[in-house]
Structure formats: structure tokens, C-alpha cells
XYZ file of C-alpha atoms in Angstrom:
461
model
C -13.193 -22.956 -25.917
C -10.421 -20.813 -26.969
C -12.389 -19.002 -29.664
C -15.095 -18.112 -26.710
C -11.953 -17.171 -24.457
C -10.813 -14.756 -27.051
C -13.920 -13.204 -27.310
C -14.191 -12.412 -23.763
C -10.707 -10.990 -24.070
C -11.787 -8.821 -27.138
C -14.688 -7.528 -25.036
C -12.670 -6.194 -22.069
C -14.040 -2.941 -20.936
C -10.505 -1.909 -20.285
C -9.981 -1.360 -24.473
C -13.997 0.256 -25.246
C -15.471 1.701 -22.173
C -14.983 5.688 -22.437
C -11.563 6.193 -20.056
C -13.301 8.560 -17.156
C -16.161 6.185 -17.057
C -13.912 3.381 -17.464
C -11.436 5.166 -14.362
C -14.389 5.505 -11.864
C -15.101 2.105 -12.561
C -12.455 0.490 -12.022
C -11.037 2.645 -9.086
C -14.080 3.743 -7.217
C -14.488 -0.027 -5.716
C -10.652 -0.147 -4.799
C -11.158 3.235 -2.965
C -13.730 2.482 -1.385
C -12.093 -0.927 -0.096
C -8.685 1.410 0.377
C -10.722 3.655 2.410
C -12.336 1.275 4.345
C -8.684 -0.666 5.335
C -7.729 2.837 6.468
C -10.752 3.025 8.793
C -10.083 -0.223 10.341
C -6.115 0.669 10.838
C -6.939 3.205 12.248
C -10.130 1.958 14.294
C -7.145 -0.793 15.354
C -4.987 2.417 16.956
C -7.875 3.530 18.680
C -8.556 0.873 20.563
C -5.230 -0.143 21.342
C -4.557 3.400 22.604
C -6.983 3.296 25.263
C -4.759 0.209 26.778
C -2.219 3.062 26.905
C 0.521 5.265 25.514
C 2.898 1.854 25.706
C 0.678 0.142 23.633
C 0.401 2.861 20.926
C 3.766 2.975 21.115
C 4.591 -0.882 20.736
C 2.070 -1.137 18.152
C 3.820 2.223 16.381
C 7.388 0.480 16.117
C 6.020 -2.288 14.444
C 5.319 -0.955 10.791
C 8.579 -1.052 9.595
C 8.164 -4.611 9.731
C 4.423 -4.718 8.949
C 5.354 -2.261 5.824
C 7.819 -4.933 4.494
C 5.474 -7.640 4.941
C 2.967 -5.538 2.869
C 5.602 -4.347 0.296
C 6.755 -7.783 -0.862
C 3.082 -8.746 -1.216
C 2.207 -6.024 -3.214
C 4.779 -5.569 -5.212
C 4.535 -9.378 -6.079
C 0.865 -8.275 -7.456
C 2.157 -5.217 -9.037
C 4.346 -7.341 -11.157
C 1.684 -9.940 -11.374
C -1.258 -7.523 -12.232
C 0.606 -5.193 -14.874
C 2.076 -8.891 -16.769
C -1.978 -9.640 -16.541
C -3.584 -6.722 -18.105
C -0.755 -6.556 -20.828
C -0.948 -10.021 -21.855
C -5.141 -9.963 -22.027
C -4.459 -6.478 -23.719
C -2.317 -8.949 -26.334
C -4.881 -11.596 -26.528
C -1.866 -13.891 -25.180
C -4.129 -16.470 -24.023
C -1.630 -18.865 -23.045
C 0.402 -16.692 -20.701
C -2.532 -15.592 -18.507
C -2.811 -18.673 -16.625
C 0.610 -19.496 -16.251
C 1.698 -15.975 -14.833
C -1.594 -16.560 -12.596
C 0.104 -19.687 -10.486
C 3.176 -18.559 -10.875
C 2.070 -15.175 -9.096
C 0.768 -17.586 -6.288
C 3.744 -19.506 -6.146
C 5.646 -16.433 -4.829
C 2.782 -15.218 -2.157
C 3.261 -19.099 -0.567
C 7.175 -18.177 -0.618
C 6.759 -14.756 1.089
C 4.631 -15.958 3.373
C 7.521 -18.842 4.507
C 10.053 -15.698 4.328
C 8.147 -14.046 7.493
C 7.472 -16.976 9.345
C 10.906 -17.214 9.828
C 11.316 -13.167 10.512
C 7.895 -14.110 12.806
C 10.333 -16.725 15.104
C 13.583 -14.961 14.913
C 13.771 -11.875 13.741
C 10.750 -10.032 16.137
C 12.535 -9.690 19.349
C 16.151 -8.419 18.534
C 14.199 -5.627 15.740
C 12.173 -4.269 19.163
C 15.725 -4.446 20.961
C 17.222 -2.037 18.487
C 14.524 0.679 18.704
C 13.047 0.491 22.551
C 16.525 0.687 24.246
C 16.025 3.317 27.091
C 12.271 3.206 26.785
C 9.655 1.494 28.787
C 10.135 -2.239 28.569
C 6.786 -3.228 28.804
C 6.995 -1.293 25.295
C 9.341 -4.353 23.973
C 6.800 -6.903 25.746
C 3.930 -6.156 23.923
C 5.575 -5.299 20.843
C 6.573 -8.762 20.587
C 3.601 -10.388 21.713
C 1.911 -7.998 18.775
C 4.151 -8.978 15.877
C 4.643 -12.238 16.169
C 1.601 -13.056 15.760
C 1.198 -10.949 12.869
C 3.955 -12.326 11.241
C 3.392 -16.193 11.869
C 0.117 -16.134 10.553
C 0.339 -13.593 7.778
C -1.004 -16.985 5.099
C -4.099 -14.339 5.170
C -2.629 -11.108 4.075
C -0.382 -12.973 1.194
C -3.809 -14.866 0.120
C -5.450 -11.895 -0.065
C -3.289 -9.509 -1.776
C -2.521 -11.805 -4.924
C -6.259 -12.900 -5.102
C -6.987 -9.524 -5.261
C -4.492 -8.898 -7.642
C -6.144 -11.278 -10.309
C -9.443 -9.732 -9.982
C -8.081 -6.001 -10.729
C -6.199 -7.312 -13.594
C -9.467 -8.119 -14.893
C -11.097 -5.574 -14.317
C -13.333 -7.524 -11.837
C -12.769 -4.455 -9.276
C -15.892 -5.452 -7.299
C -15.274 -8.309 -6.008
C -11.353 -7.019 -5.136
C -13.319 -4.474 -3.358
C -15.618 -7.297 -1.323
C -12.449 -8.940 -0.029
C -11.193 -5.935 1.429
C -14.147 -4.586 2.732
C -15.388 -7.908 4.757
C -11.817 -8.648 5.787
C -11.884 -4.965 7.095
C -15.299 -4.932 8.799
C -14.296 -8.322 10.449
C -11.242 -6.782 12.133
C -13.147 -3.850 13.151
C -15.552 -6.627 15.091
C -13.443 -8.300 16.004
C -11.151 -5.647 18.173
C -12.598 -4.511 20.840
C -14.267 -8.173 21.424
C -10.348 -9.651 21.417
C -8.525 -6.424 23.018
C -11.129 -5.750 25.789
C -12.795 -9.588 26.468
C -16.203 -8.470 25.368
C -18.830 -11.446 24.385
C -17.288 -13.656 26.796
C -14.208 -14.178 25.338
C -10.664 -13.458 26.989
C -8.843 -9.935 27.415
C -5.694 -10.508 25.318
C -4.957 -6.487 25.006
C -2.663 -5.988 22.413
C -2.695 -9.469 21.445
C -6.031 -9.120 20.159
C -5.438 -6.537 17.926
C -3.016 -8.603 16.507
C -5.401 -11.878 16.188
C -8.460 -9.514 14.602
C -6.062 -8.168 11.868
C -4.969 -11.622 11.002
C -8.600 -13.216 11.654
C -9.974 -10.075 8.891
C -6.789 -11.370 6.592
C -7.341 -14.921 6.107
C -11.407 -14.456 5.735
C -10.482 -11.585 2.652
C -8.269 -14.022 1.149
C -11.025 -17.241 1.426
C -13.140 -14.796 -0.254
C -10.904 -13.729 -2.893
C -9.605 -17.193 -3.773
C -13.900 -18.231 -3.725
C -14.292 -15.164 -6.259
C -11.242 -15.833 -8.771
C -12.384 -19.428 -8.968
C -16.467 -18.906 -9.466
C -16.412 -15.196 -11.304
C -12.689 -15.034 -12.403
C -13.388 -16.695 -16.213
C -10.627 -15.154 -17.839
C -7.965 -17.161 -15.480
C -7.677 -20.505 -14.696
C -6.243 -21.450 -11.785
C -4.824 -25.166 -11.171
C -2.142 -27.151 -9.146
C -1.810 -29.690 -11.815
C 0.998 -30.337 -13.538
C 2.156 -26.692 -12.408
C 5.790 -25.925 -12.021
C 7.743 -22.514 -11.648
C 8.247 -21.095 -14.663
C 11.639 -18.499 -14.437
C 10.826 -16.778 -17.118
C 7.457 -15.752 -16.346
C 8.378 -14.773 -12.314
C 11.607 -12.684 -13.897
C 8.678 -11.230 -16.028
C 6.658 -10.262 -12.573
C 9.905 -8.719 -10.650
C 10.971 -6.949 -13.342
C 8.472 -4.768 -12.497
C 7.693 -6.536 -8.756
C 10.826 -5.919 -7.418
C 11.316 -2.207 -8.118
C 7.957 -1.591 -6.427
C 9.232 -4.015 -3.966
C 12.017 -2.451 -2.839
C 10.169 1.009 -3.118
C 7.701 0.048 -0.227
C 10.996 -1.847 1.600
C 11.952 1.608 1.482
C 9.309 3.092 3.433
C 10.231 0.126 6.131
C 13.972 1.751 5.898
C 12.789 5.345 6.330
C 10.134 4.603 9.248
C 12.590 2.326 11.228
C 15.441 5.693 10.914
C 12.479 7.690 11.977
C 11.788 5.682 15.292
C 15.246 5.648 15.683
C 15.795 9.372 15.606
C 12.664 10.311 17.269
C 13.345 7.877 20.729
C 16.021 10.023 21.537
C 12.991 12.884 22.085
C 10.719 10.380 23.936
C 8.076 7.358 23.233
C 5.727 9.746 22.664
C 7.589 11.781 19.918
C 7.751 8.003 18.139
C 3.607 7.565 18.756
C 3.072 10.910 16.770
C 4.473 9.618 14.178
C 2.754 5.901 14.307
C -0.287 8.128 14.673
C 0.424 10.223 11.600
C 0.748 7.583 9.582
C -2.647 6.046 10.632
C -4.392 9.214 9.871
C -2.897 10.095 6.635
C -3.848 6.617 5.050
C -7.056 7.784 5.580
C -6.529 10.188 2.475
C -3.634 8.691 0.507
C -5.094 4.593 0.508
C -7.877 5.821 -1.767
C -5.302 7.424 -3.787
C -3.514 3.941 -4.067
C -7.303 2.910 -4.659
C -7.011 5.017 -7.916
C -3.652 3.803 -8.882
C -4.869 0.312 -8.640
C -7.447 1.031 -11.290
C -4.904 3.165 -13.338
C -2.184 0.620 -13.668
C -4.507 -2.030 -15.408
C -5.939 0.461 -17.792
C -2.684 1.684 -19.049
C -1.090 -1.380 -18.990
C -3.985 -2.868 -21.092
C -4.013 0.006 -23.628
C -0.285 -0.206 -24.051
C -0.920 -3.473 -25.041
C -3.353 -2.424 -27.073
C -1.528 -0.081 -29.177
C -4.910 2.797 -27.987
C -2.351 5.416 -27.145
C -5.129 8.267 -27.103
C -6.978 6.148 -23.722
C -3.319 5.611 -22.000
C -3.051 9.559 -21.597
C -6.617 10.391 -21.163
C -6.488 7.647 -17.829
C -3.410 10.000 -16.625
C -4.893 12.807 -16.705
C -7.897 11.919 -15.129
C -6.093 10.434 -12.457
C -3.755 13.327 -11.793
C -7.090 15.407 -11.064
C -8.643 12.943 -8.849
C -5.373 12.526 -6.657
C -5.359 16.345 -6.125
C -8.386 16.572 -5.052
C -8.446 13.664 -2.187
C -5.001 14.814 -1.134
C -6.209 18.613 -0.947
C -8.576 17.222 1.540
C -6.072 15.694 3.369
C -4.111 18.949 3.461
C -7.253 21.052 4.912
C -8.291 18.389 7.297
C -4.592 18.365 8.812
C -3.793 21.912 8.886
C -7.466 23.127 10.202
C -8.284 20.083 13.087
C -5.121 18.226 13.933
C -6.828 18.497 17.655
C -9.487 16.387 16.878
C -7.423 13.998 14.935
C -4.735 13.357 17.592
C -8.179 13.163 19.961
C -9.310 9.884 18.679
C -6.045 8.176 20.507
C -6.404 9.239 24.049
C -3.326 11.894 23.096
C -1.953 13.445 26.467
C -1.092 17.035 26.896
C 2.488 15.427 25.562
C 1.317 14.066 22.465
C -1.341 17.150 21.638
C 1.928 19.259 22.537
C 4.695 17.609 19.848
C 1.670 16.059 17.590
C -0.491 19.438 16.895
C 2.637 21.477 15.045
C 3.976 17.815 13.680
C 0.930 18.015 11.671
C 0.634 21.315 10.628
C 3.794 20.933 9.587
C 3.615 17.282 7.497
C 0.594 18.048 6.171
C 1.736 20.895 3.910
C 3.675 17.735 1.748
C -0.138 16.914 0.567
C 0.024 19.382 -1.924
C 2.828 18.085 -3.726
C 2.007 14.012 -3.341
C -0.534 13.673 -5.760
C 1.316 14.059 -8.716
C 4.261 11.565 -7.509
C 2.020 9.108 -6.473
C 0.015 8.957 -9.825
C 3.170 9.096 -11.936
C 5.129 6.112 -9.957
C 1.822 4.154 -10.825
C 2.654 5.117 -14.590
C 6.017 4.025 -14.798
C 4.960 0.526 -13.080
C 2.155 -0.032 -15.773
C 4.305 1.030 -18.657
C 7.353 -1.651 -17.092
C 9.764 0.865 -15.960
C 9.064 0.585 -12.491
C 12.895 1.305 -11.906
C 12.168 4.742 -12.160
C 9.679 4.864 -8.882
C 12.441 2.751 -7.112
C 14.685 5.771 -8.092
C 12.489 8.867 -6.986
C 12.018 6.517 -3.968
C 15.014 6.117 -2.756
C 15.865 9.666 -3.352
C 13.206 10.723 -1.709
C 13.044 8.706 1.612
C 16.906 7.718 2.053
C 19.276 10.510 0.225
C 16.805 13.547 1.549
C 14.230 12.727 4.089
C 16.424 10.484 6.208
C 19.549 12.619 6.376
C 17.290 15.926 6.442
C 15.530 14.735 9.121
C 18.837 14.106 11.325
C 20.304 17.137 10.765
C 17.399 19.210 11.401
C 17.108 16.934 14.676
C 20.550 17.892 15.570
C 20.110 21.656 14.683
C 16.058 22.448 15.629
C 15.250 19.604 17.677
C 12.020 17.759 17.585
C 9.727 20.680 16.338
C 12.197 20.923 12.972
C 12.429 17.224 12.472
C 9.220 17.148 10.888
C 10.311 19.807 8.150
C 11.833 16.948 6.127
C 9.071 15.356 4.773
C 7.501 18.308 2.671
C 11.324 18.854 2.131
C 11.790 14.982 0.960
C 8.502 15.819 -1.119
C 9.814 18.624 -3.220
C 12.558 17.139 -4.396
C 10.113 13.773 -5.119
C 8.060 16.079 -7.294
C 11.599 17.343 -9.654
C 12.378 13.632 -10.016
C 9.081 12.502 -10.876
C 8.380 15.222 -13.551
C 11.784 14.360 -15.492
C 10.868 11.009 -15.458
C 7.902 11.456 -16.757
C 8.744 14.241 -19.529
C 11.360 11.072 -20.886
C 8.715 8.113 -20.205
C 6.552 10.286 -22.355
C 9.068 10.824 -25.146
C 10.572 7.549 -25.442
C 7.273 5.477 -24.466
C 3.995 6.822 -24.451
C 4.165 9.191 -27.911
C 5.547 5.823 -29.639
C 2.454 3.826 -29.216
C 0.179 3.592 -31.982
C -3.421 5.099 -31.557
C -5.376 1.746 -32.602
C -8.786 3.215 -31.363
């Protein structure tokens, strides 16, 4: 048995298939998948914004919270996936497993973590950001996030399943869960929000109960997948108990990517804050803007999530020679969705802001907003791909860095001032600002990860 495990390891496409190929391979499934999330969060906007403006808006305030519940998830499988591909780049056969339930282990204790936010924590967040506002705003905000906390078993099931099968390389079936989980929320919204099909009108409610409907059927399927297809792991309750080394081993490069995405929640909650003082609608832009520019940057994260395993297996490996070609191919690709991000921003934001039932109000703060944020495209790419490096090569402490210089020392403060001094037209300066100063970071770090990492791993190829 282990001799026929070992030979399945020694096969890995990940260490033989040529890198571009190999790249495409691995990523186009996850973009796809990426691509199709981003369709149905945005699809989920659309719908709830012909309720009303409120409803955008309540919806809008709650991704700080949503973006935390997604950042300890993911950056659990960060950890999980780049410990993966570098042990079955090691032949470490009896690591795989183990780092496997324990990478479960932590999704069940996430998930308790936001039940608890889910109970107690929902109402007084909504307090801190509607105050003046409309407070049917709060109401449905509540009624929204609740539910998606309480029952967020689905999204925590999901993302670590999914996790397995990319360290694997078993893309395809990461890509499956995603996309059926997607296409199920998509259904499932305007049946829920509008009482189509006989069932009842639950407005924003129902948006809430077709995300975490789409959720738990992904994860079904990816725990179905990583038990039939999923040879390489095995995955069993028995006898299983925590292992501390092995989850240090996960957040050592979890919990920089962790804290990275907690981050975002940080920035987007200072945002809301800053941009109530305008109006609700100035705070629906930028819920808005965030829908639409998943659209190009999720398949970018697509592309990272078939980068990290590749490097991360190579490193392994000692196949220096494939570790750099995978960059560079990946740098390329990332410019080119982002450019057509940029052009799509900058040349119809009319049509964009359209698809939400925008007033005369939104079109008139939204239109110039993204002009304006859209420019930061150009620059993205390249600080996107190289966080993904530092993760896969275990110094994930430099994207918590560029990170936190990025959103809270520059874009945060920037953004404040400029309120303060330009008003709401000038606010939105800060994030191509934020993003320039991203891109200095990011290409240090990367000159020094290259000099004291990358150029001393052998070239076993």
C-alpha cells in the first residue's frame, strides 16, 4: 500500500507536467469557479437592489463581517494547502493525512467562533455603522447576517474541502463545488427574495438563506469528492486527535494570510464609517464596487490558487527552474485580467452601476468613484501574484506586512484626510494611492525572497 502511495506521489503532475501547461491546468478550473462566485455575488446585489437602496445598503455594511468569516476560512486552507503540496512534494507520506484532519479540525472551530459573533455580535456591529441612517437599514442588516453567520457549517465545509483537492492538484472537482454551490444560489434568489414557485417572500432574508443553501450543497460535494477521487488523502475520525505541531505548521503560514484578509474587514468597516457621514448611498458605491471588481480580481485569486501548490510542490522538490517559470507565467496572466478590469471600469462605469437600480445619486458619486478606483488595476496584478509567492514559499509574514501597510498605515488614513480636505469625490483617490505604495513593498520583498530563497533551491529537474 505504501509503495503504490508513493508512486502516485512520484507521479504528481505538479513535479513533470511542462509549468504553462501545468499553470492553465491547475488554475483555469479555479477561475472559472472564481469567476462564477463573482457572478453569483454579484447576481445576489442585483436582486437585492431592486428591494431598494436600504437593502443594498444593509447588505453593503455587512462584508466586513462576511470578509472575516471568509478570511479565517481561507487562510486556514492557505496554511493547510501550502503544508499539503510541500509534504507530497517530500514524499512525506505520513504527514499528509494528519495535516488533512487537523485542517478540518480548525474549519469545525471557526465555524463555532461565528456562531457566537452570529448571536451576539450582529446587532451592536450594525449599531456602530447605521447611526443617523435609515433604520430599516439596521433591520434588515440583521435579519441578513445572522443568518449568514449561524449557518456558515457550509462555507467552512466547503473552503477546506476545497482546499484538499487543490493541494492535489485535483482542481476539477474544487472547481465543481464552487460552481454548483454558485449556480444553486443564483436559483435560488430570486425564488427566496421575491416568493416565486410558491414559496414565501423573505426579501433580504432570502438572499441570505440562498447563499448559505449554495454553501452547504458545495461543501457535501467537496467532502463526496475528497472521499471517492481524493486517493492521495485519507480522511478519518478514528483515533484522531489535534496534533499542535502540525496546526502551528498550518498558521504559520494560515495566520499571516489570516490576518491579511481580517485586514480587508478593518479597512472596509473604516470605509463605511467614513463614507456615512456623505450619505447611505456614498456607502452602497462602495458595496457595489466591490461586487463588480471581484468580477476581475476572483479569477486572479483563481490563478493564485493554482500557483501556490505548484511552487510550494517544486520547493519541495528541490526543481528550482519550474518555481520561477510558474511566476512568471502568472505575473502575465494577472496583467492581463486586471487590464480588463481597468478598461471595463474607466470606459462603462454607467452600465455597471446600471445593473443595481443606481439612482441619479448613486450614478452621480458612483460614475467618477470608478473612474477613479479603477486606475489601481494597473498596479494590482503584480502584488497580488507576489503575496501568493511568499505564502507558498512559508513567508506569508511578508503579505501580512505589505497588507497592513497598504490598507491601514496608507489607505485608511489617506482616505480620511482626503475626506476632510476634498470631500467625497477625493476620498476615492486613496486606493490607487494605497496601491502604489503596495507595489514598492511588494517588489523589495520579493528582490530578498528571491535572494535568500528561491536562487538557493537546487534545480533537481
Amino acid at each position: 500500500m505504501r509503495s503504490e502511495v508513493s508512486a502516485k506521489m512520484q507521479e504528481n503532475k505538479m513535479g513533470v507536467m511542462p509549468v504553462n501547461k501545468l499553470l492553465l491546468n491547475m488554475s483555469l478550473p479555479m477561475m472559472v469557479s472564481m469567476l462564477v462566485q463573482a457572478l453569483y455575488n454579484i447576481v445576489d446585489s442585483i436582486f437585492v437592489a431592486k428591494l431598494s437602496e436600504n437593502a443594498l445598503t444593509a447588505v453593503s455594511l455587512a462584508f466586513p463581517i462576511q470578509t472575516l468569516l471568509i478570511a479565517l476560512g481561507t487562510g486556514t486552507g492557505v496554511g493547510v494547502n501550502s503544508l499539503l503540496s510541500k509534504q507530497l512534494g517530500e514524499k512525506d507520506l505520513n504527514q499528509v493525512s494528519k495535516t488533512a484532519m487537523n485542517g478540518i479540525f480548525l474549519a469545525v472551530l471557526s465555524y463555532i467562533a461565528f456562531v457566537i459573533v452570529g448571536i451576539v455580535g450582529v446587532r451592536p456591529f450594525y449599531a456602530s455603522q447605521v447611526k443617523d441612517a435609515d433604520p430599516e437599514i439596521m433591520s434588515l442588516g440583521i435579519q441578513y447576517l445572522t443568518i449568514v453567520c449561524v449557518c456558515s457549517f457550509g462555507l467552512y465545509a466547503q473552503l477546506i474541502f476545497e482546499k484538499l483537492l487543490q493541494s492535489t492538484g485535483k482542481t476539477m472537482y474544487s472547481m465543481i463545488t464552487q460552481a454548483v454551490g454558485a449556480v444553486m444560489n443564483i436559483i435560488l434568489d430570486p425564488i427566496l427574495i421575491f416568493g416565486l414557485c410558491g414559496m414565501p417572500k423573505l426579501g433580504v432574508a432570502g438572499a441570505a438563506v440562498a447563499t448559505v443553501i449554495g454553501q452547504i450543497v458545495g461543501g457535501t460535494l467537496g467532502l463526496l469528492f475528497n472521499i471517492s477521487k481524493n486517493k492521495e488523502i485519507t480522511l478519518s475520525v478514528k483515533g484522531f486527535r489535534p496534533d499542535g505541531k502540525t496546526i502551528a505548521n498550518i498558521y504559520k503560514v494560515g495566520v499571516p494570510s489570516i490576518i491579511m484578509q481580517a485586514i480587508g474587514s478593518v479597512m472596509t468597516y473604516g470605509m463605511n464609517m467614513i463614507l456615512i457621514t456623505f450619505s447611505s448611498t456614498a456607502t452602497a458605491v462602495f458595496g457595489v464596487y466591490f461586487k463588480l471588481q471581484s468580477f476581475f480580481f476572483m479569477p486572479v485569486f483563481g490563478l493564485n490558487n493554482g500557483l501556490i501548490p505548484i511552487v510550494a510542490y517544486n520547493y519541495g522538490a528541490g526543481k528550482r527552474s519550474r518555481l520561477v517559470k510558474a511566476i512568471k507565467c502568472s505575473l502575465v496572466y494577472a496583467f492581463m485580467l486586471l487590464f480588463v478590469g481597468f478598461v471595463v471600469f474607466e470606459t462603462v462605469p454607467e452600465v455597471l452601476l446600471g445593473m443595481f437600480e443606481a439612482s441619479d445619486e448613486m450614478l452621480a458619486i458612483g460614475v467618477p468613484a470608478l473612474h477613479i478606483i479603477g486606475v489601481h488595476f494597473l498596479v494590482a496584478w503584480f502584488c497580488i501574484i507576489a503575496g501568493s509567492v511568499f505564502q507558498a514559499l512559508g513567508n506569508g509574514v511578508y503579505s501580512l506586512v505589505v497588507s497592513v501597510a497598504r490598507q491601514l498605515v496608507v489607505l485608511l488614513p489617506v482616505a480620511f484626510l482626503l475626506s476632510k480636505l476634498g470631500g467625497l469625490h477625493a476620498v476615492w483617490w486613496a486606493f490607487p494611492i494605497a496601491e502604489v505604495m503596495s507595489l514598492c513593498v511588494s517588489t523589495l520583498f520579493m528582490i530578498r525572497i528571491n535572494q535568500k530563497v528561491i536562487s538557493n533551491v537546487p534545480d533537481n529537474v
